[in-house]
CSV table of C-alpha atoms in Angstrom, one decimal:
chain,number,residue,atom,x,y,z
A,1,MET,CA,0.3,-47.3,-0.6
A,2,ASP,CA,3.9,-47.7,-1.6
A,3,ILE,CA,6.5,-44.9,-2.2
A,4,MET,CA,6.1,-45.1,-6.0
A,5,ASP,CA,2.3,-44.5,-5.7
A,6,GLU,CA,2.9,-41.6,-3.4
A,7,LYS,CA,5.3,-40.0,-5.9
A,8,LYS,CA,2.8,-40.5,-8.7
A,9,MET,CA,0.1,-38.7,-6.6
A,10,VAL,CA,2.5,-35.8,-5.9
A,11,THR,CA,3.3,-35.5,-9.6
A,12,LEU,CA,-0.4,-35.4,-10.5
A,13,SER,CA,-1.1,-32.8,-7.8
A,14,VAL,CA,1.5,-30.4,-9.1
A,15,GLU,CA,0.8,-30.9,-12.8
A,16,ASP,CA,-3.0,-30.8,-12.8
A,17,GLY,CA,-5.1,-27.6,-12.5
A,18,PRO,CA,-4.2,-24.2,-11.0
A,19,TRP,CA,-0.9,-24.3,-9.1
A,20,THR,CA,0.6,-21.9,-6.6
A,21,GLY,CA,3.2,-22.1,-4.0
A,22,CYS,CA,5.7,-20.1,-2.0
A,23,ALA,CA,9.4,-20.3,-1.2
A,24,VAL,CA,11.9,-18.0,0.6
A,25,LEU,CA,15.5,-17.7,-0.7
A,26,PHE,CA,17.9,-16.5,2.0
A,27,LEU,CA,21.0,-14.7,0.9
A,28,HIS,CA,24.2,-14.0,2.8
A,29,SER,CA,26.8,-12.0,0.9
A,30,CYS,CA,30.4,-10.9,1.7
A,31,PRO,CA,31.0,-7.6,3.6
A,32,ALA,CA,32.3,-6.0,0.4
A,33,VAL,CA,28.8,-6.2,-1.1
A,34,ASN,CA,26.3,-6.6,1.7
A,35,LEU,CA,22.9,-7.1,0.0
A,36,LEU,CA,20.9,-6.6,3.2
A,37,SER,CA,22.7,-3.3,4.0
A,38,LEU,CA,22.3,-2.1,0.4
A,39,TYR,CA,18.6,-2.9,0.4
A,40,LYS,CA,18.1,-0.9,3.6
A,41,ASP,CA,19.8,2.1,1.9
A,42,GLN,CA,17.3,4.2,-0.1
A,43,GLN,CA,19.8,4.7,-2.9
A,44,GLY,CA,20.7,1.0,-3.1
A,45,LYS,CA,17.2,-0.5,-2.7
A,46,PHE,CA,16.3,-0.3,-6.4
A,47,SER,CA,19.6,-1.8,-7.6
A,48,VAL,CA,19.3,-4.8,-5.2
A,49,PHE,CA,15.7,-5.4,-6.4
A,50,LYS,CA,16.9,-5.3,-10.0
A,51,VAL,CA,19.6,-7.9,-9.3
A,52,LEU,CA,17.0,-10.2,-7.7
A,53,LYS,CA,14.5,-9.7,-10.4
A,54,LEU,CA,17.0,-10.4,-13.2
A,55,THR,CA,18.2,-13.5,-11.4
A,56,LEU,CA,14.7,-14.9,-11.1
A,57,THR,CA,14.0,-14.1,-14.7
A,58,ASP,CA,17.1,-16.0,-15.7
A,59,SER,CA,16.4,-19.0,-13.5
A,60,ALA,CA,12.6,-19.3,-14.0
A,61,GLY,CA,12.9,-18.9,-17.8
A,62,GLY,CA,11.1,-15.5,-18.2
A,63,LEU,CA,9.0,-12.9,-16.5
A,64,GLU,CA,5.9,-15.1,-16.1
A,65,GLY,CA,5.0,-17.7,-13.5
A,66,TYR,CA,6.3,-16.0,-10.3
A,67,GLU,CA,6.4,-12.7,-8.4
A,68,ILE,CA,8.4,-11.4,-5.5
A,69,LEU,CA,6.1,-10.8,-2.5
A,70,LYS,CA,8.4,-9.3,0.0
A,71,LEU,CA,12.0,-8.9,1.0
A,72,HIS,CA,12.7,-9.8,4.7
A,73,ASP,CA,15.3,-8.4,7.0
A,74,ALA,CA,16.7,-11.6,8.6
A,75,ASP,CA,20.0,-10.0,9.7
A,76,PRO,CA,22.6,-10.9,8.5
A,77,LEU,CA,20.5,-12.6,5.8
A,78,LEU,CA,18.3,-11.0,3.1
A,79,GLY,CA,15.1,-13.1,2.6
A,80,VAL,CA,13.4,-13.1,-0.8
A,81,GLU,CA,9.8,-14.4,-0.6
A,82,VAL,CA,8.7,-15.7,-4.0
A,83,LYS,CA,5.2,-16.8,-5.0
A,84,PHE,CA,5.2,-19.3,-7.9
A,85,GLU,CA,2.0,-19.4,-10.1
A,86,ASP,CA,3.3,-21.9,-12.6
A,87,VAL,CA,4.7,-25.3,-11.8
A,88,ALA,CA,7.0,-25.3,-14.9
A,89,ALA,CA,8.6,-22.0,-13.9
A,90,CYS,CA,9.0,-23.3,-10.3
A,91,ARG,CA,10.6,-26.5,-11.6
A,92,ARG,CA,13.0,-24.5,-13.8
A,93,PHE,CA,14.0,-22.4,-10.8
A,94,LEU,CA,14.6,-25.5,-8.7
A,95,GLN,CA,16.8,-27.0,-11.4
A,96,SER,CA,18.8,-23.8,-11.7
A,97,TYR,CA,19.2,-23.5,-8.0
A,98,GLY,CA,20.3,-27.1,-7.7
A,99,SER,CA,22.9,-26.7,-10.4
A,100,GLY,CA,24.3,-23.5,-8.9
A,101,ALA,CA,23.1,-21.3,-11.8
A,102,VAL,CA,21.0,-19.1,-9.4
A,103,GLN,CA,24.1,-18.3,-7.3
A,104,GLN,CA,26.1,-17.7,-10.5
A,105,SER,CA,23.5,-15.4,-12.0
A,106,LEU,CA,23.2,-13.5,-8.7
A,107,SER,CA,26.9,-13.0,-8.5
A,108,GLN,CA,27.1,-11.8,-12.1
A,109,HIS,CA,24.2,-9.3,-11.9
A,110,ALA,CA,25.5,-8.0,-8.5
A,111,CYS,CA,29.0,-7.4,-9.8
A,112,ARG,CA,27.6,-5.5,-12.8
A,113,LEU,CA,24.9,-3.4,-11.0
A,114,LEU,CA,26.3,-3.0,-7.5
A,115,HIS,CA,30.0,-2.3,-8.6
A,116,GLY,CA,31.3,-5.1,-6.5
A,117,PRO,CA,34.3,-7.5,-6.9
A,118,GLN,CA,34.4,-9.7,-10.0
A,119,GLU,CA,33.4,-12.7,-7.9
A,120,LEU,CA,30.8,-12.2,-5.1
A,121,ALA,CA,31.1,-14.6,-2.2
A,122,LEU,CA,27.5,-15.7,-1.6
A,123,GLU,CA,25.8,-18.3,0.6
A,124,THR,CA,22.2,-19.3,-0.1
A,125,GLN,CA,19.4,-21.3,1.6
A,126,LEU,CA,16.0,-22.2,0.1
A,127,LYS,CA,13.0,-22.9,2.4
A,128,ALA,CA,9.4,-23.7,1.9
A,129,GLY,CA,7.5,-23.4,5.2
A,130,THR,CA,9.5,-25.4,7.7
A,131,HIS,CA,11.3,-27.4,5.0
A,132,THR,CA,14.9,-26.6,4.0
A,133,LEU,CA,14.9,-27.6,0.3
A,134,ASP,CA,18.7,-27.7,0.1
A,135,PHE,CA,18.5,-31.1,1.7
A,136,CYS,CA,16.2,-32.6,-0.9
A,137,LEU,CA,17.1,-31.0,-4.2
A,138,ASP,CA,17.8,-34.4,-5.8
A,139,ASP,CA,14.0,-35.0,-5.5
A,140,LEU,CA,12.4,-32.2,-7.5
A,141,GLU,CA,8.8,-33.6,-7.0
A,142,LEU,CA,9.2,-33.5,-3.3
A,143,CYS,CA,10.5,-29.9,-3.4
A,144,LEU,CA,7.5,-28.9,-5.6
A,145,GLN,CA,5.2,-30.6,-3.1
A,146,HIS,CA,6.7,-28.6,-0.2
A,147,ILE,CA,6.5,-25.3,-2.2
A,148,HIS,CA,2.9,-26.1,-3.2
A,149,GLN,CA,1.9,-26.8,0.4
A,150,SER,CA,3.5,-23.5,1.5
A,151,GLN,CA,0.8,-21.2,0.2
A,152,PRO,CA,1.5,-17.4,0.4
A,153,GLY,CA,0.0,-15.8,3.4
A,154,ARG,CA,0.3,-12.2,2.2
A,155,LEU,CA,-0.3,-9.9,-0.8
A,156,ARG,CA,2.7,-8.4,-2.5
A,157,ASP,CA,4.3,-5.7,-0.4
A,158,ASP,CA,3.5,-2.2,-1.6
A,159,GLU,CA,7.2,-1.3,-1.7
A,160,ILE,CA,7.9,-4.3,-3.9
A,161,ALA,CA,5.1,-3.3,-6.2
A,162,GLU,CA,6.5,0.2,-6.6
A,163,LEU,CA,10.0,-1.1,-7.3
A,164,ASP,CA,8.6,-3.5,-9.9
A,165,GLN,CA,6.8,-0.6,-11.6
A,166,GLN,CA,10.0,1.4,-11.6
A,167,LEU,CA,11.9,-1.5,-13.2
A,168,GLN,CA,9.2,-1.9,-15.9
A,169,SER,CA,9.3,1.9,-16.6
A,170,GLN,CA,13.1,1.8,-16.8
A,171,ALA,CA,12.9,-1.1,-19.3
A,172,LEU,CA,10.5,0.9,-21.5
A,173,GLY,CA,12.9,3.9,-21.4
A,174,HIS,CA,10.7,6.1,-19.2
A,175,ILE,CA,13.2,6.3,-16.3
A,176,PRO,CA,16.8,6.4,-17.3
A,177,HIS,CA,18.0,6.1,-13.7
A,178,PRO,CA,16.6,4.9,-10.4
A,179,PRO,CA,14.6,7.7,-8.8
A,180,THR,CA,16.5,9.8,-6.1
A,181,LEU,CA,15.2,11.4,-3.0
A,182,SER,CA,15.4,14.9,-4.4
A,183,GLN,CA,12.2,15.3,-6.4
A,184,GLU,CA,10.1,18.4,-7.0
A,185,GLU,CA,6.8,16.7,-5.9
A,186,PRO,CA,6.7,15.4,-2.3
A,187,PRO,CA,6.2,11.6,-2.0
A,188,VAL,CA,2.7,10.3,-1.2
A,189,PRO,CA,2.4,9.3,2.5
A,190,SER,CA,2.2,5.6,3.1
A,191,ASN,CA,-1.3,5.8,4.4
A,192,CYS,CA,-2.6,7.7,1.3
A,193,PHE,CA,-3.0,7.1,-2.4
A,194,LEU,CA,-3.2,9.1,-5.6
A,195,PHE,CA,-6.3,9.5,-7.8
A,196,GLN,CA,-6.4,11.9,-10.7
A,197,LYS,CA,-3.3,13.7,-9.2
A,198,ARG,CA,-5.1,14.2,-5.9
A,199,VAL,CA,-4.2,12.6,-2.5
A,200,PHE,CA,-6.7,10.6,-0.5
A,201,GLU,CA,-6.5,8.8,2.8
A,202,ASP,CA,-6.2,5.0,2.2
A,203,ARG,CA,-8.7,3.9,4.9
A,204,ILE,CA,-10.4,0.6,5.4
A,205,LEU,CA,-13.6,0.2,3.3
A,206,ALA,CA,-16.7,1.2,5.2
A,207,ALA,CA,-20.4,0.4,4.9
A,208,GLY,CA,-21.0,3.6,2.9
A,209,ASP,CA,-18.5,2.5,0.3
A,210,LEU,CA,-20.2,-0.9,0.0
A,211,GLN,CA,-23.6,0.8,-0.7
A,212,ARG,CA,-22.3,3.3,-3.2
A,213,PHE,CA,-20.4,0.6,-5.1
A,214,SER,CA,-23.4,-1.7,-5.2
A,215,ASN,CA,-25.8,1.1,-6.3
A,216,GLY,CA,-23.5,2.5,-9.0
A,217,VAL,CA,-21.5,-0.4,-10.6
A,218,GLY,CA,-24.4,-2.1,-12.5
A,219,ARG,CA,-23.5,-4.8,-14.9
A,220,ASP,CA,-19.8,-3.9,-14.6
A,221,TRP,CA,-19.5,-5.6,-11.2
A,222,ARG,CA,-17.9,-8.7,-12.7
A,223,LYS,CA,-15.3,-6.6,-14.4
A,224,VAL,CA,-14.4,-4.9,-11.1
A,225,GLY,CA,-14.4,-8.3,-9.4
A,226,ARG,CA,-11.8,-9.6,-11.9
A,227,ALA,CA,-9.6,-6.6,-11.3
A,228,LEU,CA,-9.8,-7.1,-7.5
A,229,GLY,CA,-9.2,-10.8,-8.0
A,230,LYS,CA,-5.7,-10.2,-9.3
A,231,ASN,CA,-4.6,-9.8,-5.7
A,232,CYS,CA,-7.4,-11.5,-3.8
A,233,CYS,CA,-7.5,-15.3,-3.6
A,234,ALA,CA,-11.2,-15.3,-2.6
A,235,LEU,CA,-12.2,-13.8,-6.0
A,236,LYS,CA,-10.0,-16.1,-8.2
A,237,GLY,CA,-11.2,-19.0,-10.3
A,238,PRO,CA,-14.9,-19.6,-10.6
A,239,ALA,CA,-15.7,-17.4,-7.5
A,240,ILE,CA,-17.2,-14.5,-9.6
A,241,ASP,CA,-19.3,-16.8,-11.8
A,242,ASN,CA,-20.6,-18.6,-8.7
A,243,LEU,CA,-21.7,-15.3,-7.2
A,244,ALA,CA,-23.5,-14.4,-10.4
A,245,TYR,CA,-25.3,-17.7,-10.4
A,246,GLU,CA,-26.1,-17.7,-6.7
A,247,TYR,CA,-27.6,-14.2,-6.6
A,248,GLU,CA,-29.0,-14.0,-10.1
A,249,ARG,CA,-32.6,-13.7,-8.8
A,250,GLU,CA,-31.7,-10.9,-6.4
A,251,GLY,CA,-30.4,-8.6,-9.2
A,252,LEU,CA,-27.3,-6.6,-9.9
A,253,TYR,CA,-27.2,-4.7,-6.6
A,254,GLU,CA,-27.1,-7.8,-4.6
A,255,GLN,CA,-24.5,-9.4,-6.8
A,256,ALA,CA,-22.2,-6.4,-6.5
A,257,TYR,CA,-22.9,-6.2,-2.8
A,258,GLN,CA,-21.9,-9.8,-2.3
A,259,LEU,CA,-18.8,-9.4,-4.4
A,260,LEU,CA,-17.4,-6.5,-2.4
A,261,SER,CA,-18.5,-8.1,0.9
A,262,ARG,CA,-16.5,-11.2,0.0
A,263,PHE,CA,-13.5,-9.1,-0.8
A,264,ILE,CA,-13.8,-7.3,2.6
A,265,GLN,CA,-14.3,-10.5,4.6
A,266,ALA,CA,-11.3,-12.2,2.9
A,267,GLU,CA,-8.9,-9.3,3.0
A,268,GLY,CA,-9.8,-7.9,6.5
A,269,ARG,CA,-7.7,-4.7,7.2
A,270,ALA,CA,-6.1,-5.0,3.8
A,271,ALA,CA,-9.5,-4.3,2.1
A,272,ARG,CA,-8.7,-0.6,1.6
A,273,LEU,CA,-10.2,2.2,-0.4
A,274,GLY,CA,-7.1,2.6,-2.6
A,275,ARG,CA,-7.4,-1.0,-3.9
A,276,LEU,CA,-11.1,-0.5,-4.8
A,277,VAL,CA,-10.3,2.8,-6.6
A,278,ARG,CA,-7.5,1.2,-8.5
A,279,ALA,CA,-9.8,-1.7,-9.6
A,280,LEU,CA,-12.4,0.9,-10.7
A,281,GLU,CA,-9.8,2.8,-12.7
A,282,ASP,CA,-8.7,-0.5,-14.3
A,283,SER,CA,-12.3,-1.1,-15.2
A,284,LYS,CA,-12.7,2.4,-16.8
A,285,LEU,CA,-15.2,3.4,-14.0
A,286,THR,CA,-13.6,6.6,-12.8
A,287,SER,CA,-16.9,8.4,-12.4
A,288,LEU,CA,-18.0,5.7,-9.8
A,289,ALA,CA,-14.6,6.1,-8.1
A,290,GLU,CA,-15.2,9.8,-7.8
A,291,ASN,CA,-18.7,9.2,-6.3
A,292,ILE,CA,-17.3,6.7,-3.8
A,293,LEU,CA,-14.5,9.1,-2.7
A,294,ASP,CA,-16.9,12.1,-2.5
A,295,SER,CA,-14.5,14.0,-0.2
A,296,GLN,CA,-12.0,16.8,-0.3
A,297,PRO,CA,-8.5,15.8,-1.3
A,298,ARG,CA,-6.0,15.5,1.5
A,299,GLU,CA,-3.6,18.5,1.5
């Protein structure tokens, strides 16, 4: 097979069917506006995240097709791990990065939101797995292949999800300013979650949870499966329909049991009670969530 045939296969692989990939953008800024130090600071964390989100929105052509999974402390660098869910958005980002538009957008947003100098000295590096994409930006299809082969190995970090929610709320006018540390209500501990204004321990799902869910969810098990599938690769695509077909004769209990079992097997220690409760809330099954919790709220 010659080089042209290989490139044709690469192009088909990134254009045809569901497409995901992962890349990490490393940033090194001048001492006057140190992005890593600002992100470590509780007061600056939200502003740095907003700069990054606005930059990605500019370069990827909108809010869809990507999400920030985690920010890495790679001192003196700040690493931004990005999951792409749309090849067109990923291509637009690569084109923007190659032209210098990403660096320019970063500088502009940082100067405006972080009150830095008019021109921010910024060094960047883009990696996908072990590949440094800065060396092959003239071949977009090869860059897309490297990103596609670098599949995300994690779910979105909880802190990133909270910052993204704060940004959405601010955009809707619900939060005029980033939240400060001085609040009337104490923050929820990292090992807990809120349900109906009560605090519960966010433990790993147990056998009792599996049985209560399977007994109570009935025909709504698919709805819950789709809610869980938003952040679980094992429940994406045709997985839920395949479970329905495979266990149709065994009935609804077994279908629901196999669904949650697959979630637990795929997610391991990340298969936690809080994620199941959120999926039940999204599916309008709060009474089942109450039954599964069936414990006193944590004080």
